[in-house]
XYZ file of C-alpha atoms in Angstrom:
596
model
C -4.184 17.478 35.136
C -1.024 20.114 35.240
C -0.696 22.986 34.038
C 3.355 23.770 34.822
C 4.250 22.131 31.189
C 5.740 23.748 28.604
C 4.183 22.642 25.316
C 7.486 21.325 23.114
C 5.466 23.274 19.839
C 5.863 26.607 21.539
C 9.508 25.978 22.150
C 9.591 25.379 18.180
C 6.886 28.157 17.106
C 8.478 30.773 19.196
C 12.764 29.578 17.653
C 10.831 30.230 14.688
C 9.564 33.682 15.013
C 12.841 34.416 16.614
C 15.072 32.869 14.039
C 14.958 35.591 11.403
C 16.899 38.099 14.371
C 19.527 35.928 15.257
C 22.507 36.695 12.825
C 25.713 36.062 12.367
C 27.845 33.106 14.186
C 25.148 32.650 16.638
C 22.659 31.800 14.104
C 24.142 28.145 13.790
C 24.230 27.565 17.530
C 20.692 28.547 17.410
C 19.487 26.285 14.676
C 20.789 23.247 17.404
C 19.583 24.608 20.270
C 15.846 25.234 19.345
C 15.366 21.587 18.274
C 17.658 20.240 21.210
C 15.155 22.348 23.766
C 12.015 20.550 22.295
C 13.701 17.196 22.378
C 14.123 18.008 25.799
C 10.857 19.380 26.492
C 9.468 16.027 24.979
C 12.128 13.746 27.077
C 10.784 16.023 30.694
C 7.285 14.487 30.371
C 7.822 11.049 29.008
C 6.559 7.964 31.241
C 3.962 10.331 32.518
C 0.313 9.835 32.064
C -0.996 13.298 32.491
C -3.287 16.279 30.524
C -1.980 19.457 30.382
C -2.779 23.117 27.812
C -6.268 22.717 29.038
C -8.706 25.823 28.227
C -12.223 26.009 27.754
C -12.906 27.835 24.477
C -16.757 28.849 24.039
C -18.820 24.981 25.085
C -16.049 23.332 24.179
C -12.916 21.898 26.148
C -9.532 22.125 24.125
C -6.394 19.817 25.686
C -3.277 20.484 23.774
C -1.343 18.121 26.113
C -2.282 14.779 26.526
C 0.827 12.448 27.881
C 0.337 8.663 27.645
C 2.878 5.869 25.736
C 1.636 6.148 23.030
C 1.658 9.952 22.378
C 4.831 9.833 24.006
C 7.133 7.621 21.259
C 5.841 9.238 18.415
C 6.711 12.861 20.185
C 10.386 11.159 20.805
C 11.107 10.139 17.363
C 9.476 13.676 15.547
C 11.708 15.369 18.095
C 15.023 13.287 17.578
C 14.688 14.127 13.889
C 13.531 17.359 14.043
C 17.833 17.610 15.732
C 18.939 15.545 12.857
C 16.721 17.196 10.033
C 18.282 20.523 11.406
C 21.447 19.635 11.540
C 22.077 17.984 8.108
C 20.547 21.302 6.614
C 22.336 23.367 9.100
C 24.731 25.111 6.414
C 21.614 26.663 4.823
C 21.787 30.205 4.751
C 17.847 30.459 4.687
C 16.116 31.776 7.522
C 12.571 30.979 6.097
C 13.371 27.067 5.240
C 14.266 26.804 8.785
C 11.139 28.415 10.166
C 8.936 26.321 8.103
C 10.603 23.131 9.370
C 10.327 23.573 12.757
C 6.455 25.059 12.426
C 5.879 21.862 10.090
C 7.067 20.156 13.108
C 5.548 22.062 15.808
C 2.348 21.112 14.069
C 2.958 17.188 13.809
C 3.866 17.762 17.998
C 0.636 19.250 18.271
C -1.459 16.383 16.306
C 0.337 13.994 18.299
C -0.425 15.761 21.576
C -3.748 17.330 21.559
C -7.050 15.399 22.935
C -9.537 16.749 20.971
C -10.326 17.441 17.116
C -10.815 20.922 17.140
C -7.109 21.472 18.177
C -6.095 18.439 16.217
C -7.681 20.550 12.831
C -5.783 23.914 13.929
C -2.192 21.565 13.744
C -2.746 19.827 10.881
C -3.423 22.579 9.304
C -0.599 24.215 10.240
C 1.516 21.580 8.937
C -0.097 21.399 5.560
C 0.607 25.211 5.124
C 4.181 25.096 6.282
C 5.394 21.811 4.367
C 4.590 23.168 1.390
C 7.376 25.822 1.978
C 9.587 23.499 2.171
C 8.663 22.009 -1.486
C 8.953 25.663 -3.193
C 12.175 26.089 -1.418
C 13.892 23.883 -4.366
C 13.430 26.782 -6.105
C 12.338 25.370 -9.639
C 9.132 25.235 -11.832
C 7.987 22.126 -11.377
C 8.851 22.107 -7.346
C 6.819 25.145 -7.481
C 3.706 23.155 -9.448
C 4.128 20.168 -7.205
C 3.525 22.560 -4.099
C 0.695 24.024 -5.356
C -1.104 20.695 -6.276
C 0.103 19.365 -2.358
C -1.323 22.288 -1.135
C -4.593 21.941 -3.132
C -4.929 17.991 -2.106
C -4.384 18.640 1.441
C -6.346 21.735 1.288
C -9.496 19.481 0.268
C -8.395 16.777 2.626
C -8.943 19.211 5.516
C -12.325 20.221 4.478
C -13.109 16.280 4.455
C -11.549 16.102 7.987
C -13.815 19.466 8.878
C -16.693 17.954 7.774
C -16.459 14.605 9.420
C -15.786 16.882 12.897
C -18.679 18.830 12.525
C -21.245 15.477 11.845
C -19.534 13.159 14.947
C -19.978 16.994 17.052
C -23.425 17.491 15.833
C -24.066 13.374 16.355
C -22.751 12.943 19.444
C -22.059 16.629 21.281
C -18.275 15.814 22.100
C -14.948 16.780 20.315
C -12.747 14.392 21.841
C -10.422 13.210 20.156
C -10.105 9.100 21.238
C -11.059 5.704 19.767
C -13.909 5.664 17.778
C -16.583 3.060 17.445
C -15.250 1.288 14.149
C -17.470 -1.575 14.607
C -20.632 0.581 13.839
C -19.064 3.342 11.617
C -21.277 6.558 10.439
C -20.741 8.691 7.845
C -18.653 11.276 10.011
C -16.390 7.880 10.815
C -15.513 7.405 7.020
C -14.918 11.193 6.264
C -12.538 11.428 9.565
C -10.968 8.604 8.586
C -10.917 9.325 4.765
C -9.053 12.579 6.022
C -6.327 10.665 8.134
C -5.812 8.139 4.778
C -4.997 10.747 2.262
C -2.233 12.196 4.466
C -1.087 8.304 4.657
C -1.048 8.461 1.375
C -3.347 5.695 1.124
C -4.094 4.489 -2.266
C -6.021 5.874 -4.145
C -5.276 8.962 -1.974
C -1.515 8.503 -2.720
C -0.547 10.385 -5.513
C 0.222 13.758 -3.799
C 3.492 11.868 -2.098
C 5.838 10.911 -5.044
C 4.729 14.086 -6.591
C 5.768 16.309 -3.968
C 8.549 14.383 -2.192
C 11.051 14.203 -4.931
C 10.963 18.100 -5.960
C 11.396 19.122 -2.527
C 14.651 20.861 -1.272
C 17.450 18.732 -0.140
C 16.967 19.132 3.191
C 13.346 20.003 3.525
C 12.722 16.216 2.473
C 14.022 14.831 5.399
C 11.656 16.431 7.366
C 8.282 15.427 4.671
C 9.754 11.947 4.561
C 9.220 11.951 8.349
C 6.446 13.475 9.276
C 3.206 13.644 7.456
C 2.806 10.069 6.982
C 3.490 9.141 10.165
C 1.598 11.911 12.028
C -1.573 10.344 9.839
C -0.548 6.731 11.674
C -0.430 7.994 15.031
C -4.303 9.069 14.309
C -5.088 5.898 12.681
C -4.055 4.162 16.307
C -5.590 6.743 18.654
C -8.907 6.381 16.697
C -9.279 3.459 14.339
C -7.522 0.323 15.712
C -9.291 -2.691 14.511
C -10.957 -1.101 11.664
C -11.109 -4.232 9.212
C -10.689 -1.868 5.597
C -7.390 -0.914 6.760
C -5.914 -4.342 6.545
C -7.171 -4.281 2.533
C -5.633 -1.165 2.327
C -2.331 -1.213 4.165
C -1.379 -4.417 1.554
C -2.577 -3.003 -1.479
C -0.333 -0.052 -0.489
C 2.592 -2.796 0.383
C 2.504 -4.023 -2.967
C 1.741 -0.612 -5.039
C 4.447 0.950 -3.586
C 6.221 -2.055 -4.408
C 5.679 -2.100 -7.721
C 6.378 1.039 -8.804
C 9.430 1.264 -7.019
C 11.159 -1.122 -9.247
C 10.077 1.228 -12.359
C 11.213 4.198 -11.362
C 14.523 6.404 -12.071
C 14.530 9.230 -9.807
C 16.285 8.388 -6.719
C 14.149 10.643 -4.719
C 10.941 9.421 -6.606
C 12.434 6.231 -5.726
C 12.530 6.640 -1.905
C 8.968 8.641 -2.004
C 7.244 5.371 -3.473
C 8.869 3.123 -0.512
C 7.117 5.517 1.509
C 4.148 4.353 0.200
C 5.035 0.598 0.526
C 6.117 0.864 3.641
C 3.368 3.450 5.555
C 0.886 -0.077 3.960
C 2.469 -2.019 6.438
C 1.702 0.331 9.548
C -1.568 0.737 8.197
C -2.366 -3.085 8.247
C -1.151 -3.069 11.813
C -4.088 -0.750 12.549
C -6.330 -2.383 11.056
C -5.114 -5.860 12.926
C -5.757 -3.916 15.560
C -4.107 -6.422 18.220
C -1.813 -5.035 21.143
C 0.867 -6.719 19.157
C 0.157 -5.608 15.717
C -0.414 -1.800 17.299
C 3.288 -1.998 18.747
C 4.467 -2.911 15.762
C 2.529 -0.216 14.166
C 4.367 2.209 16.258
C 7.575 0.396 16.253
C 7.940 0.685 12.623
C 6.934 4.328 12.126
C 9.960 5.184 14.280
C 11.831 2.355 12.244
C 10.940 4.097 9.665
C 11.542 7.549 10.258
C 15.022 6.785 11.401
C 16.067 4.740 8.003
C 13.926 6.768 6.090
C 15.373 10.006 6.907
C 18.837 8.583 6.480
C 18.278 7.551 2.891
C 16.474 10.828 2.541
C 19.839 12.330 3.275
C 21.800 10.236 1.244
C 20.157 10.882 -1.907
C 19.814 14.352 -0.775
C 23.477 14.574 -0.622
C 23.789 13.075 -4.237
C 21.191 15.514 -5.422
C 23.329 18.418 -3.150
C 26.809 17.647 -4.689
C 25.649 16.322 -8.142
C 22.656 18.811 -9.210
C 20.939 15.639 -10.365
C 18.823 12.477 -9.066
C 18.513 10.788 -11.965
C 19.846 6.861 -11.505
C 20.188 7.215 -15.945
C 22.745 10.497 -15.000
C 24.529 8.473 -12.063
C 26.782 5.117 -11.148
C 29.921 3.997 -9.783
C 30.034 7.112 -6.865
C 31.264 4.725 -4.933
C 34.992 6.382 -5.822
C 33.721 9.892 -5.033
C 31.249 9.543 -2.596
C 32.974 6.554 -0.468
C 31.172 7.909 3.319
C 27.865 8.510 1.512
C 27.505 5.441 0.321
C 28.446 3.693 3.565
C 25.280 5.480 4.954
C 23.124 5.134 2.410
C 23.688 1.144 2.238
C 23.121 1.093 6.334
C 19.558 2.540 5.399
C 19.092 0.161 2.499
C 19.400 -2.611 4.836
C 17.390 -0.686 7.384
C 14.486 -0.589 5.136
C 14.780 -4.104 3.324
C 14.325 -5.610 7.439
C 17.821 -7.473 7.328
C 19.113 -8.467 10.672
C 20.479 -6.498 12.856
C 18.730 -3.186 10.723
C 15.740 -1.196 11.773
C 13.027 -2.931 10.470
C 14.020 -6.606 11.202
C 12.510 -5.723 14.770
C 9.788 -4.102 14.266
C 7.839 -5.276 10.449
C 8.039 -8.849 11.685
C 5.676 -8.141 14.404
C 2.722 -7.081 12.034
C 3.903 -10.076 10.089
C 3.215 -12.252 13.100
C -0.056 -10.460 14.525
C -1.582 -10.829 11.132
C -0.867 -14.724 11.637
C -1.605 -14.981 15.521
C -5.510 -13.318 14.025
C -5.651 -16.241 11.534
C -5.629 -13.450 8.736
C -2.802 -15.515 6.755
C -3.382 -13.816 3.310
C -2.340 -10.765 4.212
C 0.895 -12.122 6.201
C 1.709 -13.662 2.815
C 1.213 -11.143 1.091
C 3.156 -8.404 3.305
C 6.337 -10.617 3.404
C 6.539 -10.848 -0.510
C 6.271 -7.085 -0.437
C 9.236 -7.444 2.245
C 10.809 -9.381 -0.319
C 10.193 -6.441 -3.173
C 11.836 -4.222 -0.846
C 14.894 -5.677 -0.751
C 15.007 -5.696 -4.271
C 14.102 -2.017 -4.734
C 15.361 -1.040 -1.493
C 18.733 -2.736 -0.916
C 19.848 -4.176 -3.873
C 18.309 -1.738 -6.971
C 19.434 1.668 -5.808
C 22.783 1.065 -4.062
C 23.838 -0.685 -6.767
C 22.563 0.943 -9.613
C 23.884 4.496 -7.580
C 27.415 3.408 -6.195
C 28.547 0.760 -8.282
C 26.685 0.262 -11.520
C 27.735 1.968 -14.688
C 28.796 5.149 -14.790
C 26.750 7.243 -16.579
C 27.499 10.871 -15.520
C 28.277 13.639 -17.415
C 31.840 15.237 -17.305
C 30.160 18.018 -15.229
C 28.419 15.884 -12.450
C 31.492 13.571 -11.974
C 33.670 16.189 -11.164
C 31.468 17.750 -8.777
C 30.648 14.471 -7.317
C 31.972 14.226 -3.365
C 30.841 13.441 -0.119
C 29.050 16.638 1.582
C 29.787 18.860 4.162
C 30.914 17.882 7.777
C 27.156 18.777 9.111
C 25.481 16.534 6.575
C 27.898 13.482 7.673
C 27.501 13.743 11.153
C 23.447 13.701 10.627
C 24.159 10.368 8.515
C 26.468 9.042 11.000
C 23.422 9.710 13.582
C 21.089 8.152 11.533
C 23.104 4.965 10.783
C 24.294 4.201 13.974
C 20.170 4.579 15.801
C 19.225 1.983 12.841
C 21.915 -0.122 14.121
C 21.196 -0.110 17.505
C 17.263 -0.145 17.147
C 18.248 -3.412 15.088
C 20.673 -4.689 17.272
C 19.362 -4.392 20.627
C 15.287 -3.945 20.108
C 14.806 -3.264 23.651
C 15.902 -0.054 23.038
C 12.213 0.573 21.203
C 10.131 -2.091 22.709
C 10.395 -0.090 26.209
C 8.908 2.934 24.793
C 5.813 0.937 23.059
C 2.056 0.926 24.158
C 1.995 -2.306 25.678
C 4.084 -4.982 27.124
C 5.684 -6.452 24.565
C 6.395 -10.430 24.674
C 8.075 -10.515 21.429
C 11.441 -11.656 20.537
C 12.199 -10.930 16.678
C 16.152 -13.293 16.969
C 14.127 -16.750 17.040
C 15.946 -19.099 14.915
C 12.993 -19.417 12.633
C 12.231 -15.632 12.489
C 16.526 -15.425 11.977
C 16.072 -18.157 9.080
C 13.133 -16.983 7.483
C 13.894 -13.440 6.902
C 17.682 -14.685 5.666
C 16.223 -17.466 3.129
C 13.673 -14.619 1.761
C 16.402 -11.662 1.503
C 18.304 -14.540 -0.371
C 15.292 -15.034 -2.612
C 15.084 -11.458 -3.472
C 19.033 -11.547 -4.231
C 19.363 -14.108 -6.364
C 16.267 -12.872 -7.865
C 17.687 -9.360 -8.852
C 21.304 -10.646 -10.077
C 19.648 -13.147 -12.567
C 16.731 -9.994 -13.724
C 19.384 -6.837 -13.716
C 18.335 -6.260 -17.232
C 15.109 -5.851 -16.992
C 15.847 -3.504 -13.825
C 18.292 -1.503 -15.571
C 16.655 2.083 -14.854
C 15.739 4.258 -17.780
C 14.353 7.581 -18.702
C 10.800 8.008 -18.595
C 7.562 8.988 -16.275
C 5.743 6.757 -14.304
C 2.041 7.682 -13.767
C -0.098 6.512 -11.205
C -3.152 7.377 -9.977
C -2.297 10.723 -10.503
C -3.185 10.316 -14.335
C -6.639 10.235 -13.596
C -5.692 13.680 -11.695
C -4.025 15.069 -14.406
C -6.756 14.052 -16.836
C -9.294 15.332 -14.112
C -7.462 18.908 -14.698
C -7.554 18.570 -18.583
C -11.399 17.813 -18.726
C -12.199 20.377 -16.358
C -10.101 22.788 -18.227
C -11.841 21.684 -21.521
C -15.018 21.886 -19.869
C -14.171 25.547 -18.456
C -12.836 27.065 -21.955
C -15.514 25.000 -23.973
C -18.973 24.708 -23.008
C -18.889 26.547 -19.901
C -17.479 29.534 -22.117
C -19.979 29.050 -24.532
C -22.343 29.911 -22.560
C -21.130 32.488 -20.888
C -20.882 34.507 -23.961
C -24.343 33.134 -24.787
C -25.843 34.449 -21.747
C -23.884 37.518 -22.328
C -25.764 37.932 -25.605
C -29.023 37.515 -24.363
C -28.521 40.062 -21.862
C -27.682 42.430 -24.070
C -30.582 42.118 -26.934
C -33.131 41.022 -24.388
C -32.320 42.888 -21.082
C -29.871 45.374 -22.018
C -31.827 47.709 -24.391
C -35.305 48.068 -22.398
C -33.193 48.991 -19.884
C -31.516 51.737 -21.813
C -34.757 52.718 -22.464
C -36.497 52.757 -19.353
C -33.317 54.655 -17.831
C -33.946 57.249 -21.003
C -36.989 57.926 -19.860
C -36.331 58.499 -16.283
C -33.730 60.769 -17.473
C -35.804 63.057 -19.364
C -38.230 63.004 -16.743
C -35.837 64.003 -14.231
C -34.352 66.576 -16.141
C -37.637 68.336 -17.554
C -39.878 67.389 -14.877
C -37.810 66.972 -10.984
C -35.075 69.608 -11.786
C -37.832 72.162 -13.442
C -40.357 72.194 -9.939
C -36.918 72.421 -8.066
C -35.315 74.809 -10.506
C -38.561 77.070 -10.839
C -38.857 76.878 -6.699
C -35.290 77.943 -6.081
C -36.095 81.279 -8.728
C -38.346 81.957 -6.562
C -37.069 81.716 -3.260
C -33.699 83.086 -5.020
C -36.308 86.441 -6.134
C -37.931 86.722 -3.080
C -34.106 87.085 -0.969
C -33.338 89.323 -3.237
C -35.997 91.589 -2.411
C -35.352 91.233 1.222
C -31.965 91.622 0.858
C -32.781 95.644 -0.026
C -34.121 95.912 3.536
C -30.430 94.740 4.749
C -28.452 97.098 1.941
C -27.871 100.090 4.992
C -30.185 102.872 2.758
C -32.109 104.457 5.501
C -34.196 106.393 2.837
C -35.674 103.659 1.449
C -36.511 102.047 4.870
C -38.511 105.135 5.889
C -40.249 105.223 2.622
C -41.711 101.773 2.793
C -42.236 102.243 6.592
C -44.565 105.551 5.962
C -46.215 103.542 3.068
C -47.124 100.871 5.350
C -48.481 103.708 8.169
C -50.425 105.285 5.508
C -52.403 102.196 3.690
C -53.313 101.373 7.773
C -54.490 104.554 8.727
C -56.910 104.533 5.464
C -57.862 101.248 6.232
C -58.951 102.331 9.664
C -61.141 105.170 8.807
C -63.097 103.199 6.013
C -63.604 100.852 8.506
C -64.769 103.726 10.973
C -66.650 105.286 8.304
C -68.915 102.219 7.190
């Protein structure tokens, strides 16, 4: 245990309180440095296996810092985007999109970090309250509705998480945060790990993502895209490895996301349902629960926050330089955007798992663990949604985006043009780590959990993967038509949400109102009016009985000063006269008594 370690969320809470008083040209400087610092901070205590931020808080013992391998790659990659998030969005000339950022990140840092769940409630907390910032920064209505229902969801997805806390506390007198028994689950197990699905956005818990994702700001979506999700994986591994539901889960995911990729228009809405797809694949790992399926669990969350944020920022720049996301308002950018759709294709691949591209390395090994555990259904099914995403993925939107037909307006065309020099050097970044991670997977498999004795270039893996990308190409070429996007809304699960809201609006203005007035009613015939006349009665008693004792008392005491006063008025005459008066009636007194 050490206690010498700066905590890479202070470095980023602390830019961020500073941020709004730094002006000026240093302001940009700043924006690279903060993030840089924390990279840093993360890269200092890497390979270590240490605890550190240790403080003992009332009976219990809070660790902020906890430093193993597994901790440690999933602090890399949130750091290494939190430079590239920063520095595609660097031209932004608002102070408060930065600071939520970088506190959205601080608090994924401090998830990932921590060793117990009281500080693991305080973070994701904080990042629930500071990503929604970065939805209302789009500065629209409906960006401004979608934050308020992400804020709601995740609002009652931390009271889940609280609750589950408080029953494994009160069950077992401990709060820290490790591996938990999954093979004899209590009710405390399901609601902690109920709260770690829905910000997985595991279905049905999904909805929330597509929602939000695609009406956040341009750059504030490379940072969701990122982070949430893959914060909720990290605490899927550290606690629920091995849990069996997750494999049921993680492919019905796989294939929903799937699925409702191919429908939809919105290029951001697009990306936010891959999300989905592709988070069902790390989830599956968990649940596989193998050393080799939990290293390809982590391997393909950093995959997949490096391609992921890249096609984040491709379709952010489209959304940036166009005003629109809309595949039915887009096509053939190819001529204007020539460098943006360069990057945006490396992701594509990236995501679809074609060789020498991000995933190749790192979603065959779940692939492969699911086999080596004889669970051969959900292998099967997991490479035909491989096979969907390289429809959706890297054939449907490039094509449909870059070279399809052209369908924008006068307006959009003209403004159509690859971004500023900031936003292309973040692609540039992004493209060339999915290259390498692809290209040379030793890069990652150093930095995973266990040893890893996995080679992804067999010739069968190599064969495989090319015969089922050719699958899904032919496949698309000969059913364009039918994928030809058009305008409409896709509903998910979040219809039963939205019809949720109407009956318990109905139910609010109907018979709940009803009877509110009713009850209203009542009180006024039947409790109202005795009332009234009960308080009638006290007042005429008080008024004709209280203030007439109290009234009549103070006459009195008022008379009775007043003849005392003429003792105090200075006339000397009168004095002497009451004084011989009183000498007089005593002497009298005294001789009758005498006398008899």
């Amino acid at each position: 245990m050490t206690t010498d370690i700066i905590h890479p969320s202070l470095i980023l809470l602390i830019g961020a309180l500073l941020l709004p008083f730094v002006r000026g040209p240093l302001r940009k400087p700043y924006l690279l440095l903060v993030p840089l610092l924390t990279f840093f901070a993360v890269l200092s205590i890497s390979g270590q296996n240490v605890l550190f931020g240790t403080y003992q808080f009332m009976d219990w013992q809070l660790v902020f810092g906890r430093v193993d391998r597994l901790s440690t790659i999933f602090a890399l990659i949130m750091a290494l985007v939190g430079i590239i998030g920063t520095l595609y969005g660097m031209h932004v000339d608002r102070a408060g999109e930065h600071m939520a950022a970088w506190s959205y990140l601080a608090g994924a840092l401090g998830v990932i970090y921590c060793a117990d769940y009281l500080s693991l409630f305080l973070f994701w907390e904080l990042m629930a309250f500071a990503s929604v910032f970065l939805i209302w920064f789009r500065r629209t209505d409906k960006s401004l509705s979608a934050g308020y229902r992400y804020i709601l969801v995740h609002a009652v997805g931390g009271v889940i998480l609280l609750a589950g806390i408080m029953l494994r506390y009160q069950a077992v007198g401990d709060i820290s945060f490790d591996l938990l028994d999954v093979n004899h689950p209590q009710l405390y197990t399901y609601l902690i790990l109920m709260g770690f699905c829905l910000n997985a956005a595991v279905v049905p818990l999904h909805a929330w993502l597509p929602d939000a994702y695609s009406k956040a700001s341009f750059n504030g979506a490379v940072f969701l895209c990122a982070v949430t999700t893959k914060t909720a994986v990290y605490t899927l591994l550290r606690a629920f490895p091995g849990m069996d539901i997750l494999v049921l889960l993680g492919v019905i995911m796989a294939l929903w996301g799937m699925i409702y990729t191919i429908m939809e228009n919105d290029i951001r809405k697009l990306l936010a349902w891959s999300i989905v797809s592709q988070v069902g694949y790390m989830v599956a790992g968990v649940g596989i629960g193998t050393e080799l399926a939990i290293n390809g669990t982590a391997a393909h969350a950093v995959a997949h926050i490096l391609y992921k944020s890249l096609l984040f920022m491709g379709t952010g720049s489209v959304l940036y330089m166009t005003g629109t996301t809309k595949l039915t308002g887009l096509g053939r950018l190819y001529k204007k955007m020539p460098a943006t759709m360069i990057f945006t294709i490396i992701g594509c691949q990236s995501i679809s798992a074609a060789p020498f591209f991000a995933a190749y390395v790192s979603k065959s090994m779940i692939i492969t663990a699911g086999y080596e555990t004889h669970l051969v259904w959900a292998s099967w099914l997991l490479m035909f949604g491989a096979t969907g995403t390289f429809i959706y993925n890297g054939l449907k939107l490039p094509y449909f985006l870059f070279f399809g037909e052209n369908n924008c307006s006068g307006q959009t065309w003209q403004k159509a043009a690859d971004p500023p020099w900031n936003m292309m050097l973040a692609m540039l970044i992004g493209s060339v780590l999915c290259i390498a991670v692809g290209s040379f997977p030793v890069l990652l498999y150093s930095l995973l959990p266990y040893p890893v004795e996995f080679n992804p270039y067999t010739m069968y893996q190599f064969l495989e993967t090319s015969q089922l990308l050719g699958f899904a190409a032919v496949a698309f070429f000969l059913l364009k038509k039918y994928m030809t996007p058009e305008a409409k809304i896709t509903l998910s699960m979040d219809w039963f949400y939205r019809m949720g809201g109407r009956i318990f609006m109905w139910i609010v203005r109907n018979p709940l109102q009803w009877f509110d007035t009713a009850w209203g009613e009542a009180y006024r015939v039947v409790g109202l009016r005795p009332l009234m006349t009960v308080s009638k009665f006290w007042s005429w008693f008080d008024w004709h009985g209280i203030d007439g004792v109290v009234d009549g008392f103070a006459r009195l005491v008022r008379g009775l000063g007043g003849r005392l006063r003429v003792l105090q008025n200075g006339q000397i005459q009168v004095t002497i006269y009451y004084a011989a008066s009183l000498v007089v009636v005593l002497v009298m007194a005294y001789v009758l008594f005498q006398f008899y």
